[in-house]
CSV table of N, CA and C in Angstrom, one decimal:
chain,number,residue,atom,x,y,z
A,1,MET,N,0.8,-1.3,0.0
A,1,MET,CA,-0.3,0.0,-0.1
A,1,MET,C,1.0,1.8,-0.2
A,2,GLU,N,0.9,2.0,-1.0
A,2,GLU,CA,1.1,3.3,-0.6
A,2,GLU,C,0.9,4.5,0.1
A,3,ARG,N,1.7,5.2,0.9
A,3,ARG,CA,1.4,5.8,1.8
A,3,ARG,C,2.0,7.4,1.5
A,4,GLY,N,1.1,8.1,0.2
A,4,GLY,CA,1.8,9.4,0.4
A,4,GLY,C,2.1,9.5,-0.8
A,5,LYS,N,2.5,10.5,-1.4
A,5,LYS,CA,2.7,10.9,-2.9
A,5,LYS,C,4.4,11.4,-3.1
A,6,LYS,N,4.9,11.3,-3.7
A,6,LYS,CA,6.3,11.7,-4.3
A,6,LYS,C,6.3,13.3,-4.3
A,7,ASN,N,5.4,13.8,-5.3
A,7,ASN,CA,5.4,15.1,-5.4
A,7,ASN,C,4.1,15.9,-5.0
A,8,TRP,N,4.1,17.3,-4.2
A,8,TRP,CA,3.4,17.7,-3.8
A,8,TRP,C,3.4,19.2,-4.4
A,9,VAL,N,2.2,20.1,-4.8
A,9,VAL,CA,2.7,21.5,-4.9
A,9,VAL,C,1.3,22.4,-4.2
A,10,PHE,N,2.0,23.4,-3.5
A,10,PHE,CA,0.9,24.3,-2.8
A,10,PHE,C,1.3,25.6,-3.6
A,11,CYS,N,0.5,25.8,-4.2
A,11,CYS,CA,0.3,26.9,-5.1
A,11,CYS,C,0.2,28.2,-4.5
A,12,ASP,N,-0.3,28.4,-3.1
A,12,ASP,CA,-0.7,29.9,-2.8
A,12,ASP,C,0.0,30.4,-1.2
A,13,GLY,N,1.4,30.4,-1.6
A,13,GLY,CA,2.3,30.8,-0.5
A,13,GLY,C,2.8,32.3,-1.0
A,14,TYR,N,2.5,32.8,0.9
A,14,TYR,CA,2.1,34.1,0.4
A,14,TYR,C,2.7,35.0,2.2
A,15,LEU,N,4.1,34.8,2.6
A,15,LEU,CA,3.9,35.2,3.8
A,15,LEU,C,3.9,36.0,4.2
A,16,PRO,N,3.0,36.2,5.3
A,16,PRO,CA,2.4,37.1,6.2
A,16,PRO,C,3.6,38.1,7.2
A,17,PRO,N,3.1,39.2,7.4
A,17,PRO,CA,4.2,40.0,8.6
A,17,PRO,C,4.0,39.0,9.6
A,18,HIS,N,4.6,38.9,10.5
A,18,HIS,CA,5.0,38.7,12.1
A,18,HIS,C,3.8,39.2,12.6
A,19,GLY,N,3.9,40.5,12.9
A,19,GLY,CA,2.6,40.8,13.8
A,19,GLY,C,3.3,41.4,14.6
A,20,ASP,N,2.5,42.1,15.9
A,20,ASP,CA,3.0,42.7,16.9
A,20,ASP,C,2.9,41.9,18.0
A,21,ASN,N,1.8,41.0,18.2
A,21,ASN,CA,1.8,39.7,19.6
A,21,ASN,C,2.6,39.0,19.3
A,22,PRO,N,4.0,38.8,20.0
A,22,PRO,CA,4.8,37.9,20.1
A,22,PRO,C,4.2,36.3,20.3
A,23,GLU,N,3.3,36.0,20.8
A,23,GLU,CA,2.7,34.9,21.4
A,23,GLU,C,2.1,34.7,19.8
A,24,PHE,N,2.0,35.3,19.1
A,24,PHE,CA,1.2,34.4,18.0
A,24,PHE,C,2.3,35.2,16.5
A,25,GLU,N,3.2,35.0,16.2
A,25,GLU,CA,3.8,35.4,15.1
A,25,GLU,C,3.3,34.5,13.7
A,26,GLY,N,2.9,35.6,12.9
A,26,GLY,CA,2.0,35.3,11.5
A,26,GLY,C,3.0,34.2,10.6
A,27,HIS,N,2.8,33.4,10.2
A,27,HIS,CA,3.8,32.8,9.7
A,27,HIS,C,2.8,31.9,9.0
A,28,GLU,N,4.0,30.7,7.7
A,28,GLU,CA,3.6,29.5,7.2
A,28,GLU,C,3.9,28.5,7.3
A,29,ALA,N,3.4,27.5,7.5
A,29,ALA,CA,4.4,26.3,7.6
A,29,ALA,C,4.0,25.2,6.7
A,30,LEU,N,5.2,24.0,6.2
A,30,LEU,CA,5.1,23.0,5.5
A,30,LEU,C,5.0,21.9,6.7
A,31,MET,N,4.3,21.0,7.0
A,31,MET,CA,4.2,19.9,7.6
A,31,MET,C,4.5,19.0,6.7
A,32,LEU,N,5.2,18.0,6.6
A,32,LEU,CA,5.7,16.9,6.2
A,32,LEU,C,5.7,15.4,7.3
A,33,THR,N,5.3,14.5,6.8
A,33,THR,CA,5.3,13.4,6.8
A,33,THR,C,5.3,12.1,6.5
A,34,ASN,N,6.2,11.1,6.8
A,34,ASN,CA,7.0,9.7,6.3
A,34,ASN,C,6.1,8.9,7.2
A,35,LEU,N,5.4,8.3,6.6
A,35,LEU,CA,4.8,6.6,7.2
A,35,LEU,C,5.2,5.9,6.6
A,36,ASN,N,6.5,5.5,6.1
A,36,ASN,CA,7.3,4.3,5.9
A,36,ASN,C,8.6,4.6,6.7
A,37,ASP,N,9.1,3.1,6.3
A,37,ASP,CA,9.9,2.5,6.9
A,37,ASP,C,11.3,3.4,6.3
A,38,ALA,N,11.7,3.6,5.4
A,38,ALA,CA,12.6,4.2,4.8
A,38,ALA,C,12.7,5.4,4.8
A,39,LYS,N,13.8,5.8,5.0
A,39,LYS,CA,14.4,7.7,5.0
A,39,LYS,C,13.9,8.5,3.8
A,40,ALA,N,13.3,9.5,3.5
A,40,ALA,CA,12.6,10.3,2.8
A,40,ALA,C,13.9,11.3,2.6
A,41,LYS,N,14.4,11.9,0.8
A,41,LYS,CA,14.9,13.0,1.2
A,41,LYS,C,14.3,13.9,0.4
A,42,ILE,N,13.6,14.8,0.6
A,42,ILE,CA,13.1,15.8,0.3
A,42,ILE,C,13.6,16.7,-0.5
A,43,GLU,N,13.3,17.5,-1.4
A,43,GLU,CA,13.9,18.6,-2.0
A,43,GLU,C,12.6,19.6,-2.0
A,44,LEU,N,13.0,21.1,-2.0
A,44,LEU,CA,11.5,21.8,-1.9
A,44,LEU,C,12.2,22.9,-3.1
A,45,VAL,N,11.5,23.1,-4.0
A,45,VAL,CA,12.1,24.1,-5.4
A,45,VAL,C,10.7,25.2,-5.0
A,46,PHE,N,11.2,26.4,-5.0
A,46,PHE,CA,10.3,27.9,-4.9
A,46,PHE,C,10.3,28.2,-6.3
A,47,VAL,N,8.8,28.7,-6.8
A,47,VAL,CA,8.5,29.1,-8.0
A,47,VAL,C,7.5,30.6,-8.2
A,48,PHE,N,8.2,31.6,-8.4
A,48,PHE,CA,7.9,32.7,-8.0
A,48,PHE,C,7.4,33.2,-9.4
A,49,GLU,N,6.5,34.6,-9.1
A,49,GLU,CA,5.9,35.3,-10.1
A,49,GLU,C,7.1,36.0,-11.2
A,50,ASP,N,8.1,36.6,-10.5
A,50,ASP,CA,8.5,37.5,-11.1
A,50,ASP,C,10.3,37.2,-11.6
A,51,LYS,N,10.7,36.2,-10.9
A,51,LYS,CA,12.2,35.6,-10.9
A,51,LYS,C,12.3,33.9,-10.9
A,52,ASP,N,13.4,33.5,-11.2
A,52,ASP,CA,13.8,32.4,-11.5
A,52,ASP,C,13.4,31.4,-9.9
A,53,PRO,N,13.0,30.0,-10.8
A,53,PRO,CA,12.9,29.4,-9.3
A,53,PRO,C,13.9,29.3,-8.6
A,54,ILE,N,14.3,28.9,-7.1
A,54,ILE,CA,14.9,28.1,-6.5
A,54,ILE,C,14.8,27.3,-6.2
A,55,GLY,N,15.9,26.1,-6.6
A,55,GLY,CA,15.9,24.5,-5.9
A,55,GLY,C,16.8,24.8,-5.0
A,56,GLY,N,16.9,23.1,-5.0
A,56,GLY,CA,18.3,22.8,-4.0
A,56,GLY,C,18.2,23.0,-2.5
A,57,ILE,N,16.9,23.1,-1.9
A,57,ILE,CA,16.6,23.4,-0.7
A,57,ILE,C,16.0,22.1,0.4
A,58,PHE,N,17.3,21.1,0.7
A,58,PHE,CA,16.5,19.7,1.0
A,58,PHE,C,16.7,19.5,2.6
A,59,TYR,N,16.0,18.6,2.5
A,59,TYR,CA,15.6,18.0,4.6
A,59,TYR,C,15.6,16.7,4.0
A,60,ASP,N,16.2,15.7,5.1
A,60,ASP,CA,15.9,14.0,5.3
A,60,ASP,C,14.9,13.9,6.4
A,61,LEU,N,14.0,12.8,5.8
A,61,LEU,CA,13.0,13.0,6.7
A,61,LEU,C,13.1,11.1,7.3
A,62,ASP,N,13.5,10.9,8.7
A,62,ASP,CA,13.4,9.4,8.9
A,62,ASP,C,12.1,8.8,8.8
A,63,GLY,N,12.4,7.8,8.5
A,63,GLY,CA,10.7,6.8,8.3
A,63,GLY,C,9.9,6.8,9.8
A,64,MET,N,8.7,7.3,9.3
A,64,MET,CA,7.6,6.9,10.7
A,64,MET,C,7.9,8.4,11.5
A,65,ARG,N,7.9,9.5,11.0
A,65,ARG,CA,8.6,11.0,11.6
A,65,ARG,C,7.8,11.8,10.6
A,66,THR,N,7.5,13.0,11.5
A,66,THR,CA,6.9,14.1,11.1
A,66,THR,C,8.1,15.6,11.2
A,67,THR,N,7.4,16.5,10.2
A,67,THR,CA,8.4,17.8,10.6
A,67,THR,C,7.8,18.8,10.3
A,68,CYS,N,7.9,20.3,10.9
A,68,CYS,CA,7.6,21.1,10.3
A,68,CYS,C,8.6,21.8,10.0
A,69,VAL,N,8.2,22.6,8.8
A,69,VAL,CA,9.3,23.5,8.3
A,69,VAL,C,8.4,25.0,8.0
A,70,ARG,N,8.9,25.6,8.7
A,70,ARG,CA,8.4,27.4,8.8
A,70,ARG,C,9.3,27.9,7.6
A,71,MET,N,8.5,28.7,6.9
A,71,MET,CA,8.9,28.9,6.1
A,71,MET,C,9.2,30.8,6.2
A,72,ASP,N,9.0,31.2,7.4
A,72,ASP,CA,9.5,32.6,7.9
A,72,ASP,C,10.9,32.4,8.4
A,73,LYS,N,11.2,31.0,8.5
A,73,LYS,CA,12.7,30.9,9.0
A,73,LYS,C,13.7,30.6,8.0
A,74,PRO,N,15.0,30.5,8.3
A,74,PRO,CA,16.0,30.3,6.9
A,74,PRO,C,15.5,28.8,6.6
A,75,LEU,N,15.6,28.2,5.0
A,75,LEU,CA,15.3,27.2,4.9
A,75,LEU,C,16.8,26.3,4.1
A,76,GLY,N,16.6,25.2,4.7
A,76,GLY,CA,17.5,24.3,4.5
A,76,GLY,C,19.0,24.7,4.6
A,77,ASP,N,20.0,24.3,4.3
A,77,ASP,CA,21.5,24.6,4.1
A,77,ASP,C,21.7,26.1,3.5
A,78,LYS,N,21.1,25.9,2.5
A,78,LYS,CA,21.0,27.3,2.0
A,78,LYS,C,20.5,28.9,2.7
A,79,GLY,N,19.9,28.4,3.6
A,79,GLY,CA,19.6,29.5,4.3
A,79,GLY,C,18.4,30.7,3.6
A,80,LEU,N,17.9,29.7,2.6
A,80,LEU,CA,16.9,30.8,1.8
A,80,LEU,C,16.2,31.2,2.6
A,81,GLN,N,15.4,32.9,2.5
A,81,GLN,CA,15.0,33.4,2.8
A,81,GLN,C,13.8,34.0,2.0
A,82,LEU,N,12.6,33.8,2.6
A,82,LEU,CA,11.6,33.9,1.5
A,82,LEU,C,11.1,35.5,2.2
A,83,GLY,N,10.8,36.3,1.3
A,83,GLY,CA,10.2,38.2,1.2
A,83,GLY,C,8.5,37.8,2.5
A,84,VAL,N,8.4,38.7,2.9
A,84,VAL,CA,7.4,38.7,3.5
A,84,VAL,C,6.4,39.6,2.1
A,85,SER,N,5.2,38.9,2.1
A,85,SER,CA,4.3,38.9,1.1
A,85,SER,C,4.7,39.2,-0.3
A,86,GLU,N,5.6,38.0,-0.7
A,86,GLU,CA,5.9,37.7,-1.9
A,86,GLU,C,5.1,36.4,-2.3
A,87,GLN,N,4.8,36.3,-3.3
A,87,GLN,CA,4.0,35.2,-3.6
A,87,GLN,C,4.6,34.2,-4.6
A,88,TYR,N,4.6,33.0,-4.3
A,88,TYR,CA,5.7,32.0,-4.3
A,88,TYR,C,4.6,30.8,-4.5
A,89,THR,N,5.0,29.5,-4.9
A,89,THR,CA,4.7,28.1,-5.1
A,89,THR,C,5.5,27.6,-4.5
A,90,VAL,N,5.3,26.6,-3.5
A,90,VAL,CA,6.6,25.5,-3.4
A,90,VAL,C,6.6,23.9,-3.6
A,91,TRP,N,6.9,23.6,-4.3
A,91,TRP,CA,6.8,22.0,-5.1
A,91,TRP,C,7.9,21.1,-4.3
A,92,VAL,N,7.1,20.1,-3.3
A,92,VAL,CA,7.9,19.2,-2.5
A,92,VAL,C,8.3,17.9,-3.5
A,93,LYS,N,9.7,17.6,-3.7
A,93,LYS,CA,9.7,16.4,-4.3
A,93,LYS,C,10.5,15.6,-2.9
A,94,SER,N,10.1,14.1,-3.3
A,94,SER,CA,10.9,13.3,-2.3
A,94,SER,C,10.9,11.9,-3.2
A,95,ASP,N,12.0,10.8,-2.8
A,95,ASP,CA,12.4,10.1,-3.3
A,95,ASP,C,11.3,8.8,-2.6
A,96,VAL,N,10.7,9.1,-1.7
A,96,VAL,CA,9.7,7.6,-1.1
A,96,VAL,C,8.5,9.0,-1.0
A,97,PRO,N,7.3,8.1,-0.8
A,97,PRO,CA,5.8,8.5,-0.9
A,97,PRO,C,6.0,9.6,0.4
A,98,ILE,N,5.2,10.7,1.1
A,98,ILE,CA,5.2,11.4,2.0
A,98,ILE,C,3.8,11.8,1.8
A,99,CYS,N,3.4,12.5,3.2
A,99,CYS,CA,2.4,13.3,3.2
A,99,CYS,C,2.7,14.6,3.4
A,100,ALA,N,2.1,15.9,2.8
A,100,ALA,CA,2.6,16.9,3.3
A,100,ALA,C,1.0,17.7,3.3
A,101,CYS,N,1.4,19.1,4.1
A,101,CYS,CA,0.1,19.6,4.4
A,101,CYS,C,0.5,21.6,4.3
A,102,PHE,N,0.1,22.5,4.3
A,102,PHE,CA,0.7,23.9,3.9
A,102,PHE,C,-0.6,24.4,4.9
A,103,GLY,N,0.1,25.3,5.8
A,103,GLY,CA,-1.0,26.2,6.6
A,103,GLY,C,-0.2,27.4,6.6
A,104,ARG,N,-1.4,28.5,7.3
A,104,ARG,CA,-1.0,29.9,7.4
A,104,ARG,C,-1.8,30.8,8.1
A,105,LEU,N,-0.9,31.2,9.1
A,105,LEU,CA,-1.2,31.9,10.3
A,105,LEU,C,-1.3,33.5,9.8
A,106,ASP,N,-2.2,34.0,9.6
A,106,ASP,CA,-2.3,35.2,9.5
A,106,ASP,C,-3.2,36.1,10.5
A,107,VAL,N,-2.1,37.0,10.9
A,107,VAL,CA,-2.2,37.9,12.5
A,107,VAL,C,-2.4,39.6,12.1
A,108,ARG,N,-2.6,39.5,10.6
A,108,ARG,CA,-3.0,41.1,10.6
A,108,ARG,C,-3.9,42.0,10.8
A,109,GLN,N,-5.3,40.9,11.6
A,109,GLN,CA,-6.6,41.6,12.0
A,109,GLN,C,-6.4,41.2,13.6
A,110,THR,N,-7.2,41.3,14.2
A,110,THR,CA,-7.6,40.8,15.8
A,110,THR,C,-7.9,39.9,15.6
A,111,ASN,N,-8.9,39.5,14.4
A,111,ASN,CA,-9.7,37.9,14.5
A,111,ASN,C,-8.5,37.2,13.2
A,112,MET,N,-7.8,36.3,14.2
A,112,MET,CA,-6.5,36.4,13.2
A,112,MET,C,-6.8,34.8,12.8
A,113,ALA,N,-6.3,34.4,11.5
A,113,ALA,CA,-6.9,33.4,10.7
A,113,ALA,C,-5.9,32.2,10.8
A,114,TYR,N,-5.7,31.1,11.2
A,114,TYR,CA,-4.9,29.7,10.9
A,114,TYR,C,-6.1,29.0,9.5
A,115,TYR,N,-5.2,28.8,8.7
A,115,TYR,CA,-6.0,27.9,7.8
A,115,TYR,C,-4.8,26.7,6.9
A,116,SER,N,-5.3,26.1,6.5
A,116,SER,CA,-4.5,24.8,5.6
A,116,SER,C,-4.9,25.1,4.4
A,117,VAL,N,-4.0,25.0,3.1
A,117,VAL,CA,-4.4,25.2,2.0
A,117,VAL,C,-4.1,23.8,1.1
A,118,PRO,N,-5.0,23.1,0.4
A,118,PRO,CA,-4.6,21.9,0.0
A,118,PRO,C,-3.3,22.0,-1.2
A,119,GLY,N,-3.1,20.8,-1.2
A,119,GLY,CA,-2.0,20.9,-2.1
A,119,GLY,C,-2.4,19.4,-3.3
A,120,TYR,N,-1.8,20.0,-4.5
A,120,TYR,CA,-2.4,18.8,-5.5
A,120,TYR,C,-0.7,18.0,-5.2
A,121,SER,N,-1.1,16.7,-5.7
A,121,SER,CA,0.0,15.5,-5.3
A,121,SER,C,-0.4,14.8,-6.6
A,122,PHE,N,1.1,14.3,-6.9
A,122,PHE,CA,1.0,12.8,-7.9
A,122,PHE,C,2.1,12.1,-7.6
């Protein structure tokens, strides 16, 4: 039985500002789960509106483990920093099937919103 997919695409990346309340930092996060026994080698590729894609952002994820990749923090060994309010897509590529979801906490209003963005997998 296949547990996940090797490719995931999340098209609605748009990193919100952190906001004024340190208890609730505005952010986006990519949650990755490996439900297999084998370690997953994962590459993130970022696609933008107005510049060339950036790939080569790698993560290892042991079998039967999960991790959260905060998009407002330096990413991978390259330490890629995404710009606040910069529109992007993230393509998650893995050598073994994994599960992935993407969420955003937007604190620009008093009624904060946390929501998950559906991804396309193949």
